[in-house]
Short mmCIF file of C-alpha atoms in Angstrom, two decimals:
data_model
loop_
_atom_site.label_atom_id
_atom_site.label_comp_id
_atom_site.label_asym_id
_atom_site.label_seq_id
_atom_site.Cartn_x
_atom_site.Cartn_y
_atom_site.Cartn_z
CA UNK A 28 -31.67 -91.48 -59.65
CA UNK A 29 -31.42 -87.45 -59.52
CA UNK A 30 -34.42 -85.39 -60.39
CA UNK A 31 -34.12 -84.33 -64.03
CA UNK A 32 -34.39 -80.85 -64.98
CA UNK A 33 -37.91 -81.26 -66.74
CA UNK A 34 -39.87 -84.13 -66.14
CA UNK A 35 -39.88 -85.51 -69.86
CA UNK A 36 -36.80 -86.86 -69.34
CA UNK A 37 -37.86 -89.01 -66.69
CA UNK A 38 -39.09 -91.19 -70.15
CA UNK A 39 -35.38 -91.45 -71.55
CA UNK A 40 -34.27 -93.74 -68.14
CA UNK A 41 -32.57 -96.34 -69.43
CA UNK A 42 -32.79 -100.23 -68.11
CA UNK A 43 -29.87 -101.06 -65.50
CA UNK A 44 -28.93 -103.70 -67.39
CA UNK A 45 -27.82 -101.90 -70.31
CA UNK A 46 -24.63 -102.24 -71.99
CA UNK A 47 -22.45 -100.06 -74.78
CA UNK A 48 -19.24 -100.14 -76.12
CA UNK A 49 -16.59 -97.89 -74.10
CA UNK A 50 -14.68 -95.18 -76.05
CA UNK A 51 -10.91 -95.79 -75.03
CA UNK A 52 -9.83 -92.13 -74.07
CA UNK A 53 -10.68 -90.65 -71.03
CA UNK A 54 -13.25 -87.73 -70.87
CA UNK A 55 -11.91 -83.78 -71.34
CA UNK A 56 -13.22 -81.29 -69.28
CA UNK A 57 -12.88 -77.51 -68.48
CA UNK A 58 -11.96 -77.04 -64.86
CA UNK A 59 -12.35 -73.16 -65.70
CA UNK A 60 -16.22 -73.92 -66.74
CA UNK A 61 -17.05 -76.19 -64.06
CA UNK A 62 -15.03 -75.57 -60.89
CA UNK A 63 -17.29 -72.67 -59.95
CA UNK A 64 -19.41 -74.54 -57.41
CA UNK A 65 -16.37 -75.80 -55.50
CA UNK A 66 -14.19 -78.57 -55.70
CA UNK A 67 -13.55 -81.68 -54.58
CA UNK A 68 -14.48 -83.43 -50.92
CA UNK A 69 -11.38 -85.00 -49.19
CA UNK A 70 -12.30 -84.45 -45.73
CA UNK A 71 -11.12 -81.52 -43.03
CA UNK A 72 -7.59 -81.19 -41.95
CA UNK A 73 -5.21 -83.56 -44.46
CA UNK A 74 -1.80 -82.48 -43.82
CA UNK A 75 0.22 -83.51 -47.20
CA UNK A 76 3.34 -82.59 -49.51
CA UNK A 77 1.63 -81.03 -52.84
CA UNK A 78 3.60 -82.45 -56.01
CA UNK A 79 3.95 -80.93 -59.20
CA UNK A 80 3.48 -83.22 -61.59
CA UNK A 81 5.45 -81.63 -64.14
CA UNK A 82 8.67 -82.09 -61.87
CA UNK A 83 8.13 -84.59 -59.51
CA UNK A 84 9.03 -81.50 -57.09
CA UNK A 85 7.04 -79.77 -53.63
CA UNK A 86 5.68 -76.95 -53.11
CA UNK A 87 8.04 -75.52 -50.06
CA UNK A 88 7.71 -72.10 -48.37
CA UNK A 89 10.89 -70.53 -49.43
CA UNK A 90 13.68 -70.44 -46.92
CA UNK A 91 11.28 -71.81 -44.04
CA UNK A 92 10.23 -68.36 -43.69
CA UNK A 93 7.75 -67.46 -40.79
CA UNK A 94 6.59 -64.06 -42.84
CA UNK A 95 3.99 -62.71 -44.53
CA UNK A 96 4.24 -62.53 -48.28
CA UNK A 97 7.53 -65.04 -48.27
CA UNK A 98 7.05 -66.89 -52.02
CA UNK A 99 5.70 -70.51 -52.33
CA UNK A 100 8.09 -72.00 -54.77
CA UNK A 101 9.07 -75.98 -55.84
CA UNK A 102 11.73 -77.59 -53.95
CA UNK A 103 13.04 -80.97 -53.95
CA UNK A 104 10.98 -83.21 -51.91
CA UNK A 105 12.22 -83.95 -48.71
CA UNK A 106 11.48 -86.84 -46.17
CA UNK A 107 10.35 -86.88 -42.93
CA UNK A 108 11.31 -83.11 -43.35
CA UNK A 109 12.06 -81.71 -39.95
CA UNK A 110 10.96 -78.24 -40.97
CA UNK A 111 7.41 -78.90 -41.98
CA UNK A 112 7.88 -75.98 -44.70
CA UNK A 113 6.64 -78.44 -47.55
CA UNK A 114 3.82 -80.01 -45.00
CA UNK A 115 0.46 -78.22 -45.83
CA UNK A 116 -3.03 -78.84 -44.12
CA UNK A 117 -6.13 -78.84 -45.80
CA UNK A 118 -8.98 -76.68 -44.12
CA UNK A 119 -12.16 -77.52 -45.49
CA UNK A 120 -14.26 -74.24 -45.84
CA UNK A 121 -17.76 -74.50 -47.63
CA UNK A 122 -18.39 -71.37 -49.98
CA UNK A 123 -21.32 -72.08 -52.47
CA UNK A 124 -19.18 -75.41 -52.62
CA UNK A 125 -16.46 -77.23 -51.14
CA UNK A 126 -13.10 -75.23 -51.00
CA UNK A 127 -9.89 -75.54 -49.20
CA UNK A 128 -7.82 -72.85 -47.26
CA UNK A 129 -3.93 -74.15 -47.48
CA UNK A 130 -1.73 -73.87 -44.73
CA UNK A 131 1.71 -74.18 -44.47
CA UNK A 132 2.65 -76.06 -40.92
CA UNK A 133 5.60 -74.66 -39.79
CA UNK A 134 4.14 -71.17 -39.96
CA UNK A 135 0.15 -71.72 -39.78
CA UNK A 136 -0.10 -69.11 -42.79
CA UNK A 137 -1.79 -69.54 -45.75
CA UNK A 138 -1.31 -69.69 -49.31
CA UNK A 139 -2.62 -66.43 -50.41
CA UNK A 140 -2.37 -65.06 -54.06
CA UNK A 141 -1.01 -61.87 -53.57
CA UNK A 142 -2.73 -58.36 -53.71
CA UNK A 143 -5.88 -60.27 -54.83
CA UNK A 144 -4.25 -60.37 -58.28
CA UNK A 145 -6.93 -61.42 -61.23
CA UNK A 146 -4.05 -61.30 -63.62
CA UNK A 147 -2.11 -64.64 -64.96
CA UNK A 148 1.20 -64.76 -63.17
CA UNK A 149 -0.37 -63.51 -60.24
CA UNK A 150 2.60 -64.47 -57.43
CA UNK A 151 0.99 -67.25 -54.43
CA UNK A 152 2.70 -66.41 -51.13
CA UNK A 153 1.94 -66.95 -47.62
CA UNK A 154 0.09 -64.66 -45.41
CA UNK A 155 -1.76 -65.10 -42.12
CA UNK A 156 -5.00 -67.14 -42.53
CA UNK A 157 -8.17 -65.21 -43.22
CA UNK A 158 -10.67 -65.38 -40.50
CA UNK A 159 -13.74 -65.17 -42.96
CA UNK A 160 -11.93 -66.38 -46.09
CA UNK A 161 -15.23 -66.13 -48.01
CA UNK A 162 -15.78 -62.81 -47.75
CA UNK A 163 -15.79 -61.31 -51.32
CA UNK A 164 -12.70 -59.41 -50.66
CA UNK A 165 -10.60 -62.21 -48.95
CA UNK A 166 -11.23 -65.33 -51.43
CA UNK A 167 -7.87 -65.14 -52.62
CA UNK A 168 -7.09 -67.58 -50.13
CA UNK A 169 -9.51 -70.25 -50.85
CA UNK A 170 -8.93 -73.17 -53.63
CA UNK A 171 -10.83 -75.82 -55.12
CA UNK A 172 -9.37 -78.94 -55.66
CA UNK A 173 -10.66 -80.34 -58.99
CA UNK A 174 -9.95 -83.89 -59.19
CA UNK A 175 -8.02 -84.95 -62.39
CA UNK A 176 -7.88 -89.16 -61.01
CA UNK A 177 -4.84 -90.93 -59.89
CA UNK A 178 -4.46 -88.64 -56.67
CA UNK A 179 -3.98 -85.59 -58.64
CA UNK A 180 -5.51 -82.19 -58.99
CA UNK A 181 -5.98 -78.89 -60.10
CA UNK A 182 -5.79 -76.10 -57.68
CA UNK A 183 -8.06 -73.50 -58.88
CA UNK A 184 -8.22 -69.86 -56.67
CA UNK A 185 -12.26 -68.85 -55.71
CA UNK A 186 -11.46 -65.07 -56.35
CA UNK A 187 -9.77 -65.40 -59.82
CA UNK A 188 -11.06 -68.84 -61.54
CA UNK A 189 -7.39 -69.38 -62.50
CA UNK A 190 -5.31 -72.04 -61.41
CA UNK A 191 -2.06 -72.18 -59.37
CA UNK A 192 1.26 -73.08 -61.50
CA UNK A 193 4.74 -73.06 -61.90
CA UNK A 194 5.84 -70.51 -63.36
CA UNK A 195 7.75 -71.63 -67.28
CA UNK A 196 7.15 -74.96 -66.48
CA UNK A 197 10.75 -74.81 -65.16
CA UNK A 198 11.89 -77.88 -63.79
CA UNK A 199 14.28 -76.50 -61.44
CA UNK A 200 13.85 -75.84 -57.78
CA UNK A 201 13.24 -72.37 -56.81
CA UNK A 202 10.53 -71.83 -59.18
CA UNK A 203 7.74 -69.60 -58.47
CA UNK A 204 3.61 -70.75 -57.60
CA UNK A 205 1.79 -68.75 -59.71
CA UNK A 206 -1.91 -68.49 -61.18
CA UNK A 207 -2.74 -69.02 -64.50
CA UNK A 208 -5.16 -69.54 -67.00
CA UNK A 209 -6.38 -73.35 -66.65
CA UNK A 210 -5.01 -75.27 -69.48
CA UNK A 211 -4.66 -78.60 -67.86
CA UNK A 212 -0.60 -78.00 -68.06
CA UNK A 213 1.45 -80.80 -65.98
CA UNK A 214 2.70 -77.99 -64.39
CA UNK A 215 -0.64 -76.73 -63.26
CA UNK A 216 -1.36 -80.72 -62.12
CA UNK A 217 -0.86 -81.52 -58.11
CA UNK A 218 -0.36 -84.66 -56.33
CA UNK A 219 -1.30 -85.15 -52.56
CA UNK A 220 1.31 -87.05 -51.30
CA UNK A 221 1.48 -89.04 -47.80
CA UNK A 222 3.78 -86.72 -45.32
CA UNK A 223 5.53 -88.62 -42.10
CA UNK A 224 3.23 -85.19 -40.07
CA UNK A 225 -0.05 -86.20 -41.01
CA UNK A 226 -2.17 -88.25 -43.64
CA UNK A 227 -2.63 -88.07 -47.33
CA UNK A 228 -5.23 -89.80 -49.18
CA UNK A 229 -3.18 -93.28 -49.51
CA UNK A 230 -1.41 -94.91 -52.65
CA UNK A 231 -2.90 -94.82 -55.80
CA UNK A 232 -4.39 -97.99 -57.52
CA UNK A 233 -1.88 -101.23 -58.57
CA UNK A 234 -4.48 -102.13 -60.86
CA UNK A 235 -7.20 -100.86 -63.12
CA UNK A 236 -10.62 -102.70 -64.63
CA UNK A 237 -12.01 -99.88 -67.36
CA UNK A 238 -14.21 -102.37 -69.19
CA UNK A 239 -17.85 -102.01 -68.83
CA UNK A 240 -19.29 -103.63 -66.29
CA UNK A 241 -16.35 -105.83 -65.05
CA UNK A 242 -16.89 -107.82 -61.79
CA UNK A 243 -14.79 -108.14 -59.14
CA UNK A 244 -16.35 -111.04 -56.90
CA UNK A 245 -14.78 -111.11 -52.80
CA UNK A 246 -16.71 -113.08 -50.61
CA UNK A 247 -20.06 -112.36 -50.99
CA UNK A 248 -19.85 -109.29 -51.90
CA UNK A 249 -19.86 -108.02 -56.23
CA UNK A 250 -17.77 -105.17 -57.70
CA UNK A 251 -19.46 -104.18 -60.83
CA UNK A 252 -18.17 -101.25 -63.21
CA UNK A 253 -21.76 -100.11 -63.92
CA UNK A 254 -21.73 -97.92 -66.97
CA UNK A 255 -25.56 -98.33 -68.04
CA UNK A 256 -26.21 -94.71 -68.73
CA UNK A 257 -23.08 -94.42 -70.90
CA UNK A 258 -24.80 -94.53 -74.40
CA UNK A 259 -25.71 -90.65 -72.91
CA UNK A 260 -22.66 -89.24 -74.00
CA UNK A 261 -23.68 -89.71 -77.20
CA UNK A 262 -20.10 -90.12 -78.50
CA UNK A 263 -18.32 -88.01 -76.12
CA UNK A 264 -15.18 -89.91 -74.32
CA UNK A 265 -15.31 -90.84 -70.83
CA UNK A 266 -13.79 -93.12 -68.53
CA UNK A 267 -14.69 -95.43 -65.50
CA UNK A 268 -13.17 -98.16 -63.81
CA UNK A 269 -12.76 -99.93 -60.58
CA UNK A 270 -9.06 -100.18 -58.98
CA UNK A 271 -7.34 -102.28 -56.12
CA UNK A 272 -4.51 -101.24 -54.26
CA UNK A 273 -3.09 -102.75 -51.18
CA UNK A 274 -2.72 -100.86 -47.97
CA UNK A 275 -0.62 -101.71 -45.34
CA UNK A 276 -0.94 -105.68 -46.24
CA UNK A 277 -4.66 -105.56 -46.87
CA UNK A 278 -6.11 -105.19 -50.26
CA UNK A 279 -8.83 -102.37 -50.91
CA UNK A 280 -11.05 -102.13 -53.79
CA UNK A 281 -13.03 -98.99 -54.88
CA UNK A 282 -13.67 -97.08 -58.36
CA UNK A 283 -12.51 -94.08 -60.61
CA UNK A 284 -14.79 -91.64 -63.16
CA UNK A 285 -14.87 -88.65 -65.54
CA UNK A 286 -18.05 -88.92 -67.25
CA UNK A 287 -18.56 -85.29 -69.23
CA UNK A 288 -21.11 -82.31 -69.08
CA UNK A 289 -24.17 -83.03 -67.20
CA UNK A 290 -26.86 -86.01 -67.33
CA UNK A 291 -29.50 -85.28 -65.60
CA UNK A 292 -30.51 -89.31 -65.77
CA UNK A 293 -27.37 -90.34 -64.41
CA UNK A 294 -24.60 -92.11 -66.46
CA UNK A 295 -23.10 -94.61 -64.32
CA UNK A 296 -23.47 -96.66 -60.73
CA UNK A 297 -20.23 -98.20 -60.01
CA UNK A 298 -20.90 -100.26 -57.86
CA UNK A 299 -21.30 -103.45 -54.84
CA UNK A 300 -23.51 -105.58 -55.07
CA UNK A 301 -25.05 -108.22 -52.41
CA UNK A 302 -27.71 -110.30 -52.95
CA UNK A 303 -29.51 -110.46 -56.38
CA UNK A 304 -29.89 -107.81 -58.50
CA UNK A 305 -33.40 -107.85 -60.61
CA UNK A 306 -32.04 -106.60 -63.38
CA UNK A 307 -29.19 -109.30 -63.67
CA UNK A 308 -29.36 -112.96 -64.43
CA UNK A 309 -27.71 -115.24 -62.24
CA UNK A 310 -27.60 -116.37 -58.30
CA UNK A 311 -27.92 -114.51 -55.37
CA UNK A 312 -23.99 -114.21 -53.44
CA UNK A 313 -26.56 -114.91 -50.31
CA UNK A 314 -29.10 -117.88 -50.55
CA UNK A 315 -31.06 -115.73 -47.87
CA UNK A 316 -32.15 -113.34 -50.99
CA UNK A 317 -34.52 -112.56 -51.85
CA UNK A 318 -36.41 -112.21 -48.55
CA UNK A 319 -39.67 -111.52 -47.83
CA UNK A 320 -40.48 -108.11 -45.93
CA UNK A 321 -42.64 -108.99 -43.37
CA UNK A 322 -41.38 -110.95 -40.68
CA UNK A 323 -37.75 -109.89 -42.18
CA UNK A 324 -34.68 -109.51 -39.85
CA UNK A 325 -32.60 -106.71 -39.41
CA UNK A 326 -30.09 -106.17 -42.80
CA UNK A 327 -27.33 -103.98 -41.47
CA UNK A 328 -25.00 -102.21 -43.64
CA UNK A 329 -21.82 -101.04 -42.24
CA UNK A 330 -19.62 -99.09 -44.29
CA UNK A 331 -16.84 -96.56 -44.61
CA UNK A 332 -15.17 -95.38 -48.30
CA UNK A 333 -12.99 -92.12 -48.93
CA UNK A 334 -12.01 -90.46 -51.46
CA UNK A 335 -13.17 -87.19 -54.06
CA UNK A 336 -16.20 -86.41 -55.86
CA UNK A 337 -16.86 -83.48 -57.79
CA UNK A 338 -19.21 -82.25 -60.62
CA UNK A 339 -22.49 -84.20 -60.44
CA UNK A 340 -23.17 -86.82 -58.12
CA UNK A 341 -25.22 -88.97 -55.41
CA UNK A 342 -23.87 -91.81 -53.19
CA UNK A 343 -26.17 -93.99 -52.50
CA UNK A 344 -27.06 -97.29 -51.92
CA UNK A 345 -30.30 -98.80 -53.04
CA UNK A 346 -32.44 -101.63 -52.97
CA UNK A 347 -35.42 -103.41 -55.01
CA UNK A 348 -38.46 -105.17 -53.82
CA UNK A 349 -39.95 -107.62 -56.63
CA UNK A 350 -43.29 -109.02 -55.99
CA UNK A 351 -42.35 -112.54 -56.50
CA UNK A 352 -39.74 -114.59 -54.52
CA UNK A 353 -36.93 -116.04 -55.71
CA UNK A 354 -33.65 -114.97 -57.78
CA UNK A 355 -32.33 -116.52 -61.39
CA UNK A 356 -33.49 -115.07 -64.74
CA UNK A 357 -33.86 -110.91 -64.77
CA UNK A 358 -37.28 -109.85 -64.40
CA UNK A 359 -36.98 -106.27 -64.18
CA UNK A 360 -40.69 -106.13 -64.82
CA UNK A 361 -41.52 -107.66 -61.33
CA UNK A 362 -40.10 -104.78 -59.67
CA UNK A 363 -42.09 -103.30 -57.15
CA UNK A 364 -40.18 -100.73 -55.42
CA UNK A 365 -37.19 -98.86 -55.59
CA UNK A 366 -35.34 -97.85 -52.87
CA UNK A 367 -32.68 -95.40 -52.25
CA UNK A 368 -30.87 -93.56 -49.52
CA UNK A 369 -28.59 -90.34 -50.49
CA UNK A 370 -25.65 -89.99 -48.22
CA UNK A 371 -23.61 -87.34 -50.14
CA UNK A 372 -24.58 -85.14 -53.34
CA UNK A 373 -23.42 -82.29 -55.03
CA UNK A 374 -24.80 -79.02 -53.61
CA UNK A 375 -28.28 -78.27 -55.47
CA UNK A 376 -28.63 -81.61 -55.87
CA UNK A 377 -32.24 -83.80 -55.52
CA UNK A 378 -34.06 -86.95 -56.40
CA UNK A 379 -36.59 -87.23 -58.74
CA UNK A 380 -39.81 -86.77 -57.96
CA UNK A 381 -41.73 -84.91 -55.56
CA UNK A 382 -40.83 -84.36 -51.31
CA UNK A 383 -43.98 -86.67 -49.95
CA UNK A 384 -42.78 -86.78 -46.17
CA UNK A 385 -40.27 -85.96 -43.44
CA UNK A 386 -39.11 -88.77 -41.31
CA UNK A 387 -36.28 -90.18 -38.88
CA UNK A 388 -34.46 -92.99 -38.96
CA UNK A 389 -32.29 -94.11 -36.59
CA UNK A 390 -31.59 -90.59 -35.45
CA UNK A 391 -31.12 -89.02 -38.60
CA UNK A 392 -33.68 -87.06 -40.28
CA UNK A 393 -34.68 -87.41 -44.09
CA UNK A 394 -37.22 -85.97 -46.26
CA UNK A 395 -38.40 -88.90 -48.55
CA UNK A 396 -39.24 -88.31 -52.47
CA UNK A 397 -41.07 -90.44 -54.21
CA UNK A 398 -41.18 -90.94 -58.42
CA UNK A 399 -43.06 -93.38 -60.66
CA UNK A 400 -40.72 -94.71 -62.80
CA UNK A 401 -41.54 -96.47 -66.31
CA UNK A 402 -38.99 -98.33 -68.89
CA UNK A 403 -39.89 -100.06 -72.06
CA UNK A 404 -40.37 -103.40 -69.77
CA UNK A 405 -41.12 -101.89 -66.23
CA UNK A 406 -42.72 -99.43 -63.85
CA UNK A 407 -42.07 -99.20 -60.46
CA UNK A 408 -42.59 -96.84 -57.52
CA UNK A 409 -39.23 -94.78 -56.38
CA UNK A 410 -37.95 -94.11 -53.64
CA UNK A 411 -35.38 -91.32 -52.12
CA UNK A 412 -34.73 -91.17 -48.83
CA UNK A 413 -32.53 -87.59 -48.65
CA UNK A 414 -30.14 -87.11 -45.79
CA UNK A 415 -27.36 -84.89 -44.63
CA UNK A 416 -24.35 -85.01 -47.07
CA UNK A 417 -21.13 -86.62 -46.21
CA UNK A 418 -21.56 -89.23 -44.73
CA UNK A 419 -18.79 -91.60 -45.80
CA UNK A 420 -19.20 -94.00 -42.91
CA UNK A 421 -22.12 -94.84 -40.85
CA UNK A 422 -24.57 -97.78 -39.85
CA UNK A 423 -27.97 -98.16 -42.07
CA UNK A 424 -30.26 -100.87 -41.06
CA UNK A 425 -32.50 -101.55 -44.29
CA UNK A 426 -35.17 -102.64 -42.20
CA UNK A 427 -36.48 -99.63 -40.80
CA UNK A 428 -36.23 -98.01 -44.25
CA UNK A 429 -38.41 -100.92 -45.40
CA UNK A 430 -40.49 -101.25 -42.88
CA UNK A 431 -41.01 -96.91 -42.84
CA UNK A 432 -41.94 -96.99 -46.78
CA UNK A 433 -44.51 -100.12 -45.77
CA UNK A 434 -46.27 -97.83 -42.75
CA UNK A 435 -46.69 -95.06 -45.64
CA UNK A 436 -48.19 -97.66 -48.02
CA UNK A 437 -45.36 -96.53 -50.19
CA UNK A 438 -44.37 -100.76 -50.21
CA UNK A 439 -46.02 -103.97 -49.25
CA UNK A 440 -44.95 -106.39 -46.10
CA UNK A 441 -45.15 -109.34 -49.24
CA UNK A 442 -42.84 -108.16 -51.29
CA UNK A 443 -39.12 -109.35 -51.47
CA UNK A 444 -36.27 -107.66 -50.74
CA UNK A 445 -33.63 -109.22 -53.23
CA UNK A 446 -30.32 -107.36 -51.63
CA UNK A 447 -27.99 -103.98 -51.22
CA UNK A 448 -26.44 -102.37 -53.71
CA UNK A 449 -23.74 -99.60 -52.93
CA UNK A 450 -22.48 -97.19 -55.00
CA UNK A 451 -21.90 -93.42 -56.90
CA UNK A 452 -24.24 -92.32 -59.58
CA UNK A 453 -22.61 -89.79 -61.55
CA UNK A 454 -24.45 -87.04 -63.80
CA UNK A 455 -21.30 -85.59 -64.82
CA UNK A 456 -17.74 -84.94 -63.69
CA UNK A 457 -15.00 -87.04 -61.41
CA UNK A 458 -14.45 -89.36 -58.53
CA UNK A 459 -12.37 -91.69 -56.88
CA UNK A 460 -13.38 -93.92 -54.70
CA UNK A 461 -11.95 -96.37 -51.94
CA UNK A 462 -13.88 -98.55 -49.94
CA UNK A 463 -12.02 -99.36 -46.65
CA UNK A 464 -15.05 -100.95 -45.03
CA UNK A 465 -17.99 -102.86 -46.30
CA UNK A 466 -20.14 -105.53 -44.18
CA UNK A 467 -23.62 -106.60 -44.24
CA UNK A 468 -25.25 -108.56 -41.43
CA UNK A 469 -28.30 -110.17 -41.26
CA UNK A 470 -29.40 -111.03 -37.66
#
């Protein structure tokens, strides 16, 4: 849950369990409107081929020059390409948001747009990398990548707000990189593709589940498209899904968005689910929950996902203590406590609520927030436990969360703790999502 802009619209939260029918085509967005905080999170140092969509061809420092100012053009993709002209790392830089510095390997320059053009056509070259590339007279090095799904992005330049492109659309190689006015042109669309010199971010999905809250059951463990915020858009498209691909002989699961504008009350939790949900009907996937909190055992979550999010958005899992044991019918109304711990957000992001405390937990400090929350049906206490961002693998142990909320009478030692969820909330904007590693042990 993220805190809303005024706090009357803590009283349009919708149930969990809510359902709507899903518009078939996907979401529109401006990148130009909303790219200005920064892009999209892929991690530091990717080294990958950049494809234009358009042409199905590289982007390749022209005649494997090691100069300043020699063009970026397309070029025919090549293989295990001995010159490492078309292999480009990704530097992660954070400006007021998550950018990218782009360097060409063979020459460890950067693309630069040239002569800190505003103008569209503006010719992308390279040039040796900028020491303090967000300095307000050197951004014309820096790019966000804003994700369009499916691997494939937009480029857009800090200084300008204009996005890199080939120039004419021309299919052939030899073609110029440019900047242009966004338009969400194929030829203005980029795929990060695997290179034989480094990593890309993996094959794209085999196969797709759009429909509103689809399950995907593996072990013990639940999928679930959650789209319970989506009567929000209040007609506007959007699109969310979860996807399975297989990598290298082992099949991965994760999930896809573009939800539009901004929702301050959250549109979406795709999701995993483990134990019983209190908002769902049904059996727990572990006869162990619901489990009382005092006297409970350690519940340890290990986890690692990768992937893109940009616009607005938390990832976080969360959990619910009822008052009364047992799983079966939904009884949302017997919730006690909410529980939730933030392990990436969009920058200026926060829970609802109010900061009560500042606490560690397992060597990693938090500042905890705490909401009342009411429904039509329910009214619980809530949670946030708010952490440094980025963490797309580590080890939580629920108990000391639990058993921390308990010491600040925040919870009670007999209430239940019916199971881990794990997933994105989304207020607005895009994400993919792969989960490599998921595990929960109770011990």
């Amino acid at each position: 849950m993220r805190n809303p802009s005024f706090p009357g619209l803590l009283a349009l939260l919708l149930t969990l369990s809510a359902c709507s029918n899903s518009p078939t085509a996907p979401a529109q967005f401006n990148p130009q409107a909303q790219h200005s905080g920064g892009g999209a999170d892929i991690g530091d140092g990717k080294i990958v081929r950049l494809q234009a969509v358009h042409s199905g061809k590289c982007l390749d420092v022209s005649g494997i020059s090691q100069n300043n100012d020699a063009n970026v053009v397309q070029w025919d993709c090549v293989d295990n390409n001995p010159n490492f002209n078309q292999d480009f790392k990704l530097k992660r830089v954070s400006a007021g948001g998550v950018y990218y510095q782009i360097i060409a390997q063979h020459s460890q320059k950067c693309l630069d747009v040239v002569g800190f053009s505003q103008q569209n056509g503006g010719r992308v070259a390279q040039w040796d990398c900028h020491a303090n590339p967000d300095d307000p007279n050197l951004r014309n090095q820096l790019f966000a990548l804003w994700s369009l799904g499916n691997d494939t992005f937009h480029l857009v330049a800090k200084h300008s707000d204009k996005c890199l492109d080939i120039a004419g659309i021309s299919q052939h190689s030899g073609a110029q990189l440019t900047q242009w006015s966004c338009v969400q042109g194929a030829n203005q669309k980029f795929r990060l593709m695997p290179t034989s010199h480094g990593s890309g971010p993996g094959p794209s999905p085999e196969k797709e589940y759009c429909d509103d809250f689809h399950t995907i059951l593996v072990g013990p463990y639940k999928y679930v498209n959650n789209t319970w915020g989506s009567n929000k858009t209040n007609g506007q498209p959007y699109r969310q899904c979860l996807q399975e691909r297989t990598l290298n002989g082992v099949k991965q699961y994760g999930w896809n968005w573009n939800w539009p504008g901004f929702e301050p009350t959250v549109y979406a939790y795709p999701e995993i689910i483990f134990g019983w949900k209190p908002w769902d009907g049904g059996a727990s996937t572990d006869a162990r929950f619901p489990m009382q909190v005092g006297g409970m055992p350690n519940v340890i979550l290990n986890y690692e996902v990768e992937g893109t999010r940009s616009g607005h958005f938390d990832f976080a899992p969360e959990i619910w203590l009822t008052r009364s044991p047992g799983a079966g019918a939904a009884r949302p109304w017997d919730i006690a406590t909410e529980i939730m711990v933030w392990l990436d957000y969009n920058d200026g992001a926060y829970p609802a609520g109010s900061r009560v405390a500042s606490t560690t937990i397992d060597g990693v400090p938090y500042d905890l927030y705490k909401a009342r929350i009411s429904t039509g049906e329910a009214s619980w206490d809530y949670l946030t436990y708010y952490g440094p961002k980025g963490r797309n693998r580590a080890t939580l142990n629920f108990k000391n969360f639990i058993q921390d909320a308990v010491w600040r009478g925040y919870a009670s030692s007999s209430h239940h703790l019916t199971g881990i969820e794990f997933g994105d909330e989304s207020s607005g904007g895009t994400g993919n999502i792969w989960v490599k590693q998921f595990s929960v042990a109770v011990q």
